[in-house]
PDB file of C-alpha atoms in Angstrom:
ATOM      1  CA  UNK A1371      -2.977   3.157  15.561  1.00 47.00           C
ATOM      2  CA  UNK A1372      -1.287   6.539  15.253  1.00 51.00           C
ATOM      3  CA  UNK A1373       2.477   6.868  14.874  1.00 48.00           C
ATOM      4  CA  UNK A1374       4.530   9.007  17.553  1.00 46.00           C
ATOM      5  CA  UNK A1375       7.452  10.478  16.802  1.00 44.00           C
ATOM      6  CA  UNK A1376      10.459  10.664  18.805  1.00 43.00           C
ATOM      7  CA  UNK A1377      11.712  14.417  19.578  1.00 42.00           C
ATOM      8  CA  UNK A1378      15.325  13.450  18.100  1.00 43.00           C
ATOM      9  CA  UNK A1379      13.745  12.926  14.291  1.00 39.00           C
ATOM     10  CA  UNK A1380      13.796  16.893  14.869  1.00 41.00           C
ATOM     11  CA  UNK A1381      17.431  17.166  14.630  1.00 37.00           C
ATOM     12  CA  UNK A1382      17.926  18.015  18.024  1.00 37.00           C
ATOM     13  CA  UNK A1383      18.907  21.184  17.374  1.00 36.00           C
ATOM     14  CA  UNK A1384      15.436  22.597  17.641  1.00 40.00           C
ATOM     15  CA  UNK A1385      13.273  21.741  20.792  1.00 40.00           C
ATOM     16  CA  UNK A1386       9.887  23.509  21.347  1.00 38.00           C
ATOM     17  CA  UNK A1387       6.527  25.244  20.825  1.00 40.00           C
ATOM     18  CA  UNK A1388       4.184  28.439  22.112  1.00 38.00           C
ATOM     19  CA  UNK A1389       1.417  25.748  20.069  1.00 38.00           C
ATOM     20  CA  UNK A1390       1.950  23.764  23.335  1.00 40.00           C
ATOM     21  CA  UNK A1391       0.643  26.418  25.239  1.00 40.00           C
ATOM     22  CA  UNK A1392      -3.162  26.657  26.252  1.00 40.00           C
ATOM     23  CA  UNK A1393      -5.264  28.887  23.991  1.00 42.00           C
ATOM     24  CA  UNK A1394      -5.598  32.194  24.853  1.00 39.00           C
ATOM     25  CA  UNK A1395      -9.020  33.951  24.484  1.00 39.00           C
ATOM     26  CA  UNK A1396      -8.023  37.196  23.556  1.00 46.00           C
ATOM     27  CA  UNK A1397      -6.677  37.646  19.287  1.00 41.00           C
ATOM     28  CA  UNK A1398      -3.987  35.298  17.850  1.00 52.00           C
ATOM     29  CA  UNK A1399      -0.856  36.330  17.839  1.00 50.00           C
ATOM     30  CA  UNK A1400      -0.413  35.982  13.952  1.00 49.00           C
ATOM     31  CA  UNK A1401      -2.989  38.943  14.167  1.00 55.00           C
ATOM     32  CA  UNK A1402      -0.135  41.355  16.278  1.00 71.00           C
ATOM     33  CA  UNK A1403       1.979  40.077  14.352  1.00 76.00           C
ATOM     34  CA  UNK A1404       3.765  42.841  11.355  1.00 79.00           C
ATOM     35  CA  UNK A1405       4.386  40.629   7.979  1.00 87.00           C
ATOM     36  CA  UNK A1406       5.383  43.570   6.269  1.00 87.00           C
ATOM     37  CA  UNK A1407       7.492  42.080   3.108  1.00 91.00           C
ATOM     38  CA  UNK A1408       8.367  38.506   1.886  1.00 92.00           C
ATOM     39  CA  UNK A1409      11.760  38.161   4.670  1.00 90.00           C
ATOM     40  CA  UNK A1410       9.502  38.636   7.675  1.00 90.00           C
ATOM     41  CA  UNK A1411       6.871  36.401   6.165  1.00 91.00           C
ATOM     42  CA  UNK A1412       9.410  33.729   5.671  1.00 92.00           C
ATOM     43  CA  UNK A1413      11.069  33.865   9.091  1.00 89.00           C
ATOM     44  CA  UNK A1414       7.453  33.890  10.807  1.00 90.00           C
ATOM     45  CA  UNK A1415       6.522  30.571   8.448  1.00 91.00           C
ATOM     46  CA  UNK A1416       9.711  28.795   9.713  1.00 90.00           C
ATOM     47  CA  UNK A1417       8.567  29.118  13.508  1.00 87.00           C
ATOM     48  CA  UNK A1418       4.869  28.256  12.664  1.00 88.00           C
ATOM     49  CA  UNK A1419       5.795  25.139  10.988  1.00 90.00           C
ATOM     50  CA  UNK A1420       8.427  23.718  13.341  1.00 87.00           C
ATOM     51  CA  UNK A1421       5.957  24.786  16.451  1.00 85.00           C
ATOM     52  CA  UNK A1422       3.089  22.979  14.625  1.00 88.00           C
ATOM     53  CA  UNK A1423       5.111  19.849  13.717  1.00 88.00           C
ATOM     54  CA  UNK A1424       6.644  20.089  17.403  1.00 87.00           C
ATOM     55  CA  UNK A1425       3.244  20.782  19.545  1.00 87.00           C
ATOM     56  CA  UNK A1426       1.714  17.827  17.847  1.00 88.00           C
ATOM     57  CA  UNK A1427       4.559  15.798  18.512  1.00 86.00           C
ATOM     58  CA  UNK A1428       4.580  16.470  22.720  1.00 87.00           C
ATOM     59  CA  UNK A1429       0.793  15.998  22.516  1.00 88.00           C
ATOM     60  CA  UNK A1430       1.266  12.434  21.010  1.00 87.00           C
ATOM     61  CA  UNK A1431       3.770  11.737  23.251  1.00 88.00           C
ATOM     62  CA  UNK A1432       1.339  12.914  26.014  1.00 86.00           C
ATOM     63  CA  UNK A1433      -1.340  10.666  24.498  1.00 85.00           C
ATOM     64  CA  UNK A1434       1.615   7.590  25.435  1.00 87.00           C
ATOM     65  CA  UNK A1435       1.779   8.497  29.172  1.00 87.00           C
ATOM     66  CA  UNK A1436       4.943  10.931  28.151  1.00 88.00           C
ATOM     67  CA  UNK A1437       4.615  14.612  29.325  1.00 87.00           C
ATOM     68  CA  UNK A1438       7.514  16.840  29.481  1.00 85.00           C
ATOM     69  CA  UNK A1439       7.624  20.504  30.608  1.00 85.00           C
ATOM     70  CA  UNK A1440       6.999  22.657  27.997  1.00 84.00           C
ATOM     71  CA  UNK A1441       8.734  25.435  29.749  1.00 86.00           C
ATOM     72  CA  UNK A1442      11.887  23.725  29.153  1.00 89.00           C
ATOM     73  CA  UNK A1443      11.259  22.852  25.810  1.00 87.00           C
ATOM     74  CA  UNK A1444      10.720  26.456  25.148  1.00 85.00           C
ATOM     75  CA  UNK A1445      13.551  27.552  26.679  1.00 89.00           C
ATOM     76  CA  UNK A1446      15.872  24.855  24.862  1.00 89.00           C
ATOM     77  CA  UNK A1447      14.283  26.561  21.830  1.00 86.00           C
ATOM     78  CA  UNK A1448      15.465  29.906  23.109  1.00 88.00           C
ATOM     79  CA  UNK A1449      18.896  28.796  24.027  1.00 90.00           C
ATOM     80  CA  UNK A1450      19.582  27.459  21.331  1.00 89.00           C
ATOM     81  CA  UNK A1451      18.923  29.928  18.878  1.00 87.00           C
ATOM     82  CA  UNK A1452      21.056  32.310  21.185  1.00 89.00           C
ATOM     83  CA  UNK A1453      23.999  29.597  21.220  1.00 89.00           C
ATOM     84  CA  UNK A1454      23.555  29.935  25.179  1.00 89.00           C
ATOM     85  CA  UNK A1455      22.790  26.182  25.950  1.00 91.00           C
ATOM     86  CA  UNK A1456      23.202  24.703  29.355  1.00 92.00           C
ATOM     87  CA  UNK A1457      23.821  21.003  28.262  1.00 93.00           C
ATOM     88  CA  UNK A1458      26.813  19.751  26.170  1.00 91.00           C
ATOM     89  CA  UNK A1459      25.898  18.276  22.325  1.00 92.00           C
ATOM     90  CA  UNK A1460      27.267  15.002  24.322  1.00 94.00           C
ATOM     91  CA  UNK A1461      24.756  15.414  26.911  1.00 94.00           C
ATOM     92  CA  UNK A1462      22.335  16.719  24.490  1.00 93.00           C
ATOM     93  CA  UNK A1463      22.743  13.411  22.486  1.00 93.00           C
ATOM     94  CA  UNK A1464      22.628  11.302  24.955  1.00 95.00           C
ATOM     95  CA  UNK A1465      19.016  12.557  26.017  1.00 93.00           C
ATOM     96  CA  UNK A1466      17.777  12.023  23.047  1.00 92.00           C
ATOM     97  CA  UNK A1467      18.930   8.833  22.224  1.00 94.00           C
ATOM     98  CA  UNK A1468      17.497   7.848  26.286  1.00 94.00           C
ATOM     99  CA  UNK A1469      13.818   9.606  24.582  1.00 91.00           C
ATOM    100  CA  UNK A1470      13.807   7.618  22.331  1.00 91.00           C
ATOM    101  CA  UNK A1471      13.972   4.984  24.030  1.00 93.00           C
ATOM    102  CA  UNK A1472      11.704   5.611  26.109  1.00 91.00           C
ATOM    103  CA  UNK A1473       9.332   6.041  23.477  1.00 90.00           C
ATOM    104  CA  UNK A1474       9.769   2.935  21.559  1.00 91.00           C
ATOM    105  CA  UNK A1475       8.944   1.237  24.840  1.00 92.00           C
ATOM    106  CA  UNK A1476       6.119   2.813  25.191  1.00 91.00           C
ATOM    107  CA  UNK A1477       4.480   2.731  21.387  1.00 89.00           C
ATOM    108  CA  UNK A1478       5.387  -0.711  21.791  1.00 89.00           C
ATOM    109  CA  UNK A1479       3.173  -1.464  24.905  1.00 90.00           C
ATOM    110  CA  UNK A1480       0.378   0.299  23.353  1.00 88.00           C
ATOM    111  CA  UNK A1481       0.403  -1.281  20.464  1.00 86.00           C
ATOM    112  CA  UNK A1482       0.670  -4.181  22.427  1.00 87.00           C
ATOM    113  CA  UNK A1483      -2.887  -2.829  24.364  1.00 89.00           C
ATOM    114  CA  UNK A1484      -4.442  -2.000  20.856  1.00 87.00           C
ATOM    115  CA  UNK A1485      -4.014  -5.112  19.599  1.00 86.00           C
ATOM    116  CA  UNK A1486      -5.274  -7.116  22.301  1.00 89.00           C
ATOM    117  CA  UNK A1487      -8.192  -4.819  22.522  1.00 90.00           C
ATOM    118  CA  UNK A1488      -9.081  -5.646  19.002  1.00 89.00           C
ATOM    119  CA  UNK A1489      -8.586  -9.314  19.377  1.00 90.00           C
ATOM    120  CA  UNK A1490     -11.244  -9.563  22.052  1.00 92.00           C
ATOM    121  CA  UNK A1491     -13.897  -7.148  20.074  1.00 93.00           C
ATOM    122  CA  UNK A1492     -12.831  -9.112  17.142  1.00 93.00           C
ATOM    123  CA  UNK A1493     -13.750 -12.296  19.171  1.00 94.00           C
ATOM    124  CA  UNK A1494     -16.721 -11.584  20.545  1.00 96.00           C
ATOM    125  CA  UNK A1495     -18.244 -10.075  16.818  1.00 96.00           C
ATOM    126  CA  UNK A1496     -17.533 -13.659  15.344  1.00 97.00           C
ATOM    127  CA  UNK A1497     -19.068 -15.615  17.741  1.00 96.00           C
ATOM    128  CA  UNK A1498     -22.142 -13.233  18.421  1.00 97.00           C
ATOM    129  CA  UNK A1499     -22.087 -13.835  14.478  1.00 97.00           C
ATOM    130  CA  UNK A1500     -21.881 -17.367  13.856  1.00 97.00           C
ATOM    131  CA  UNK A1501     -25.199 -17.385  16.127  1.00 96.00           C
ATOM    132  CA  UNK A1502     -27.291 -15.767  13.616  1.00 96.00           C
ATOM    133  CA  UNK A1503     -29.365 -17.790  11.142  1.00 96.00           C
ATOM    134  CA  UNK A1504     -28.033 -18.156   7.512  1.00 96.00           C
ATOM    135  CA  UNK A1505     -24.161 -17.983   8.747  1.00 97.00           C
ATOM    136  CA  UNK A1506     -22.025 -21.086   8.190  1.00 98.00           C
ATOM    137  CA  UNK A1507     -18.998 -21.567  10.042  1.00 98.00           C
ATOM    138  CA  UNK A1508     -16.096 -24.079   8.274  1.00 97.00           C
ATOM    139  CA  UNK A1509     -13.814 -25.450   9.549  1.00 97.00           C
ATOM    140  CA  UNK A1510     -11.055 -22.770   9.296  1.00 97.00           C
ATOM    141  CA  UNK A1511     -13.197 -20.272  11.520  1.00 97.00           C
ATOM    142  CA  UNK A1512     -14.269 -18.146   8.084  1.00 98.00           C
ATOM    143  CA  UNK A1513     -17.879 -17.231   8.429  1.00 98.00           C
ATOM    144  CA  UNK A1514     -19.637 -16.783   5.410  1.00 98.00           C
ATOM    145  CA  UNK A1515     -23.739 -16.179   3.954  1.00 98.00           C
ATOM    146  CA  UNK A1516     -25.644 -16.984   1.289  1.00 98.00           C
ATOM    147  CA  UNK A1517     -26.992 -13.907  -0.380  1.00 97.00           C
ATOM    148  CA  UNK A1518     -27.626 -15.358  -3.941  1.00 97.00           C
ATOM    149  CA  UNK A1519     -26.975 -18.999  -4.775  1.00 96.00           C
ATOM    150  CA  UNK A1520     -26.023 -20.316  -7.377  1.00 96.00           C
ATOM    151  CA  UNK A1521     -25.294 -24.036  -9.049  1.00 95.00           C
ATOM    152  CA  UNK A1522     -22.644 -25.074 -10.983  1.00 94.00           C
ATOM    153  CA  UNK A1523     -18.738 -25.839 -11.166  1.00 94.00           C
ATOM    154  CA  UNK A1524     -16.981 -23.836  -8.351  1.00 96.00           C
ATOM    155  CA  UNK A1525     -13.036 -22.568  -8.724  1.00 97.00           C
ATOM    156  CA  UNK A1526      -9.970 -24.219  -7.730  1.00 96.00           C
ATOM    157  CA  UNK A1527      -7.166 -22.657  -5.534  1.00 96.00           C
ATOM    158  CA  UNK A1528      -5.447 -22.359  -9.162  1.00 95.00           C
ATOM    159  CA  UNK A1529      -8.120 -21.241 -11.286  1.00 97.00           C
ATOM    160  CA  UNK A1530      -8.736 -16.648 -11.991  1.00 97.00           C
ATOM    161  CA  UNK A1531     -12.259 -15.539 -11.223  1.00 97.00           C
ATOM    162  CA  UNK A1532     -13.157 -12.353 -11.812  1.00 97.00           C
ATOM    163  CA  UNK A1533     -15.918 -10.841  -9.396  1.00 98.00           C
ATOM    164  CA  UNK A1534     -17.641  -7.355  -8.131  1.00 97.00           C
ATOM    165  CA  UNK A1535     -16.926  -6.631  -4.668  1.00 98.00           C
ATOM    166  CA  UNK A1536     -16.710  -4.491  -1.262  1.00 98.00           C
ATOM    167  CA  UNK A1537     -15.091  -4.941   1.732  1.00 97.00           C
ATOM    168  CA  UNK A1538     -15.977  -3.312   4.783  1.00 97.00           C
ATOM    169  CA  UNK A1539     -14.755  -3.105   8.359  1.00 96.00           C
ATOM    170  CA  UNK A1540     -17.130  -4.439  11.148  1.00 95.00           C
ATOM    171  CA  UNK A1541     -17.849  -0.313  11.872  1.00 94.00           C
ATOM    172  CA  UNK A1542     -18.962  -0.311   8.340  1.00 94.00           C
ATOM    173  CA  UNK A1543     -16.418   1.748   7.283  1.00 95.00           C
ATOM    174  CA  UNK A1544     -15.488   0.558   3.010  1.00 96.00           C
ATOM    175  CA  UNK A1545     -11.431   0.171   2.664  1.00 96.00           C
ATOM    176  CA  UNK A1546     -11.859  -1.337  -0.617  1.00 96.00           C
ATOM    177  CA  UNK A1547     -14.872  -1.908  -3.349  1.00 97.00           C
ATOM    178  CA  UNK A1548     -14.776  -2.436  -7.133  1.00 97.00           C
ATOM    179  CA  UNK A1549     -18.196  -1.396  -7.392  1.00 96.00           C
ATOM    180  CA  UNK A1550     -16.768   2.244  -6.725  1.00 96.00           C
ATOM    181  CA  UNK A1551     -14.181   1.893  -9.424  1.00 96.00           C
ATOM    182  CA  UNK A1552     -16.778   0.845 -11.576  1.00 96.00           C
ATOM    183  CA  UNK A1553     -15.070  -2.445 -13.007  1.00 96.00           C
ATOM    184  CA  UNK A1554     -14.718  -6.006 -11.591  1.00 97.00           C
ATOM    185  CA  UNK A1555     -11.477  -7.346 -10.295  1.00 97.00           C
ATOM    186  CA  UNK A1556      -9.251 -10.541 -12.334  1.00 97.00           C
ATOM    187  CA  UNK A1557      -7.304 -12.142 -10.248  1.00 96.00           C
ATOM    188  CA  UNK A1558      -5.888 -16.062  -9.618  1.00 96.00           C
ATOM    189  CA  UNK A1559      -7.898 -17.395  -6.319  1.00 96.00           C
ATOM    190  CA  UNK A1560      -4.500 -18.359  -4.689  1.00 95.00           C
ATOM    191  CA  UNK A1561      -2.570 -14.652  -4.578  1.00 95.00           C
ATOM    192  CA  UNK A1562      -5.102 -13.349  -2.423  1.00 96.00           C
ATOM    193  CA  UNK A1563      -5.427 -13.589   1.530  1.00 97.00           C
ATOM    194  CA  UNK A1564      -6.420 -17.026   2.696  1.00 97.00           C
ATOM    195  CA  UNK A1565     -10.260 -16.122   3.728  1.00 97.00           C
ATOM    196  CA  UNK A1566     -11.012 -15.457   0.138  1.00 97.00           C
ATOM    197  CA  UNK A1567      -8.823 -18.115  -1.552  1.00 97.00           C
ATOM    198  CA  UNK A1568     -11.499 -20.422   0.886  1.00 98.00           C
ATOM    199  CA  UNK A1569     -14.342 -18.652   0.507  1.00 98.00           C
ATOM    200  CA  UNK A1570     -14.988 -18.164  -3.325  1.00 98.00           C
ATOM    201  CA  UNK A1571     -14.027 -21.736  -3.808  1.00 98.00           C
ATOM    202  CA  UNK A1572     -17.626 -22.320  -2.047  1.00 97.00           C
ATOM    203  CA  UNK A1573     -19.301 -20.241  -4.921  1.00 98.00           C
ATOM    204  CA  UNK A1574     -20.829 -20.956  -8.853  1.00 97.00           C
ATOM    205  CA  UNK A1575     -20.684 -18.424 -11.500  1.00 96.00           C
ATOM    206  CA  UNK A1576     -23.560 -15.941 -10.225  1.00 97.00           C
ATOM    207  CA  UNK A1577     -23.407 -16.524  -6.624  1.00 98.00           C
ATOM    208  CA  UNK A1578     -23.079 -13.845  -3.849  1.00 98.00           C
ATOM    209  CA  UNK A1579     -22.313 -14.593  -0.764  1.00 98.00           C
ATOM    210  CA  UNK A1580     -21.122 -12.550   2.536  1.00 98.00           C
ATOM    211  CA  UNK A1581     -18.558 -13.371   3.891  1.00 98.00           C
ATOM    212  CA  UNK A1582     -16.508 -12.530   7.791  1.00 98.00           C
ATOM    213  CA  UNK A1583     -12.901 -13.368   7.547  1.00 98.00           C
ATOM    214  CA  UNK A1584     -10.933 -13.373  11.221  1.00 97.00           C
ATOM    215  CA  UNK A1585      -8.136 -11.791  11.226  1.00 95.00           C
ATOM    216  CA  UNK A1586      -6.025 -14.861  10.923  1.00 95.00           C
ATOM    217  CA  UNK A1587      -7.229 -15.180   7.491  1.00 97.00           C
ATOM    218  CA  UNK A1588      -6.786 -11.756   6.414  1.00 96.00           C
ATOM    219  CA  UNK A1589      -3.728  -9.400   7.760  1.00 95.00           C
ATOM    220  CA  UNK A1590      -3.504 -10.657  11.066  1.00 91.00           C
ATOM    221  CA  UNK A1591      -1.713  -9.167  13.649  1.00 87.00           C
ATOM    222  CA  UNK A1592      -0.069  -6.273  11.513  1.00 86.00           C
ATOM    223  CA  UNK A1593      -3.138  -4.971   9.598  1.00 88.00           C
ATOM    224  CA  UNK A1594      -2.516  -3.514   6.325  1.00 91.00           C
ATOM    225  CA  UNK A1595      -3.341   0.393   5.073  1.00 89.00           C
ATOM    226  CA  UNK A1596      -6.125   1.588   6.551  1.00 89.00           C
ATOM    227  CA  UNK A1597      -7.260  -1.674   7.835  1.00 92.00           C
ATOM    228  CA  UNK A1598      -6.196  -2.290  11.639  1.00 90.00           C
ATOM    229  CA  UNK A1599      -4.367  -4.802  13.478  1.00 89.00           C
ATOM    230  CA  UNK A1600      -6.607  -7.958  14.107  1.00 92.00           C
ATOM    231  CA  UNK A1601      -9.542  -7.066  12.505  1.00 94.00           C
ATOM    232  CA  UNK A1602     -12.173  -8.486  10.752  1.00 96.00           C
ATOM    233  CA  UNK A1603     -12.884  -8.495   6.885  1.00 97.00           C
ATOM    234  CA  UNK A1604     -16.419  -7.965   5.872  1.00 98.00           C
ATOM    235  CA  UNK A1605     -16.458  -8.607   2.444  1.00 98.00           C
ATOM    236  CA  UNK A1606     -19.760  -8.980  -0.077  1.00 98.00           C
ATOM    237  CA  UNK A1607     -18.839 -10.956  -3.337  1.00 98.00           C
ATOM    238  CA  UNK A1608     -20.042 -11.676  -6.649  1.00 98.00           C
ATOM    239  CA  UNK A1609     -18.282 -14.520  -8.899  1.00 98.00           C
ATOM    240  CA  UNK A1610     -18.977 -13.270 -12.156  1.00 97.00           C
ATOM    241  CA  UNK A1611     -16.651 -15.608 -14.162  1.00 97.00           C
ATOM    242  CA  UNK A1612     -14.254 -18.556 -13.519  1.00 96.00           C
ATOM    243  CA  UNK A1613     -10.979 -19.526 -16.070  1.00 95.00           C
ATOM    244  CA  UNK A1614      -9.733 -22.296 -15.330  1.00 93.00           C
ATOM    245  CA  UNK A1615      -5.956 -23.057 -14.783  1.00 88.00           C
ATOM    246  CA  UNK A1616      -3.862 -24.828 -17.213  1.00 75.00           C
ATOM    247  CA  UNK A1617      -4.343 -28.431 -17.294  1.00 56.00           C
ATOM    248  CA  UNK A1618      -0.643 -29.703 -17.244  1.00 54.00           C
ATOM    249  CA  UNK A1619       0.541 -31.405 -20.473  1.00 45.00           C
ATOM    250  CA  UNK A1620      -0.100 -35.492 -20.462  1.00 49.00           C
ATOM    251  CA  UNK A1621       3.926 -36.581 -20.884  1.00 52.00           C
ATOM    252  CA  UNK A1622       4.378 -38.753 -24.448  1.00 50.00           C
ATOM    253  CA  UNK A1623       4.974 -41.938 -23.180  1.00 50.00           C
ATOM    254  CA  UNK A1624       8.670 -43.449 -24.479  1.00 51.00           C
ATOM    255  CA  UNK A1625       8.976 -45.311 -27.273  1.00 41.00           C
TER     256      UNK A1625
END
């Protein structure tokens, strides 16, 4: 989901934006524009920057169900700079802190939306999934293939495996692959999110299986980098090698 930023994280002392404004069909302005020396290019950069940040800022608030006039906000802008504002810093303040408000309701509620969205498409992949032949369902609701078997000891919750692998979103889309970094990954089976801790313990040295892990047992509800809220884990993995854990030490009895 995107982030939206509340007007106030602009210091208040700076409101608005000509990149609001519709384009125009006739030459930018930068091209009427005389940036003569270094001082005028300078003072021209400021306002292109803060209208840039600011215009993209309304237009996510727009995106929210938030519009505001943008002849105001220009004219705020214009006040200000002349030290001829109508409101008081009190009043000024107080708006603000109201907008913001305002918006944290709303990114709320559509995160809120988003994440129910996903829930149901998330839903409705799985079980169109689980109908297909080849996928095997346990117990936990992790959904899993057989792409090369494999016979032999399997891993414990305890044990390091090390293993080639990619995950994918359900679009396709790769967040994550050591077959791009060119090197498998070593790692203990239980510091890793729950669908994997499961599902490699189901595997022999060689195996690869497929495997579609619900968003329970991945991140769940808050996602993590580039991977959305409540979505499912495609991941394709090869256990190339098991160590085992430890044994613990047998206690010498007392004499």
């Amino acid at each position: 989901m995107k982030k939206y930023f509340a007007v106030s994280v602009l210091a208040a002392s700076i409101f608005a934006v000509t990149g609001c404004q519709e384009e125009k069909a006739e030459a930018p302005a930068a091209a009427q524009v005389a940036l003569e020396n270094v001082d005028q290019q300078q003072a021209y950069a400021i306002g292109a920057s803060v209208s840039r940040y600011i215009a993209t800022t309304l237009e996510q608030q727009k995106e929210l169900g938030l519009e505001l006039d943008n002849a105001l906000v220009l004219k705020g802008m214009q006040d200000g700079l002349s030290g001829e504002v109508a409101m008081s810093e009190e009043d000024i303040q107080a708006s603000l802190k109201a907008l913001d408000e305002k918006l944290a309701g709303l990114v709320e509620a559509k995160a809120a939306e988003d994440a129910a969205a996903a829930k149901a498409e998330s839903d409705k992949y799985l079980a169109d999934n689980a109908a297909r032949e080849g996928v095997t369902v346990t117990d936990s609701g992790l959904q899993f293939e057989v792409l090369t078997d494999a016979e032999g000891d399997k891993p414990s919750a305890a044990d390091t495996v090390t293993v080639h692998y990619k995950g994918t979103l359900t679009d396709g889309s790769t967040f994550d692959s050591s077959y791009d970094r060119g090197e498998p990954a070593t790692f203990p089976l239980n510091r890793v999110i729950p669908g994997w801790t499961e599902g490699v313990q189901l595997m022999s040295k060689g195996a690869k299986y497929k495997f579609f892990i619900p968003s329970e047992l991945g991140y769940g509800e808050n996602g993590a980098g580039s991977i959305p809220p409540n979505s499912i884990l495609v991941f394709e993995v090869e256990l190339i090698d098991i160590e085992k854990a430890d044994a613990p030490a047998e206690e010498t009895p007392a004499s």
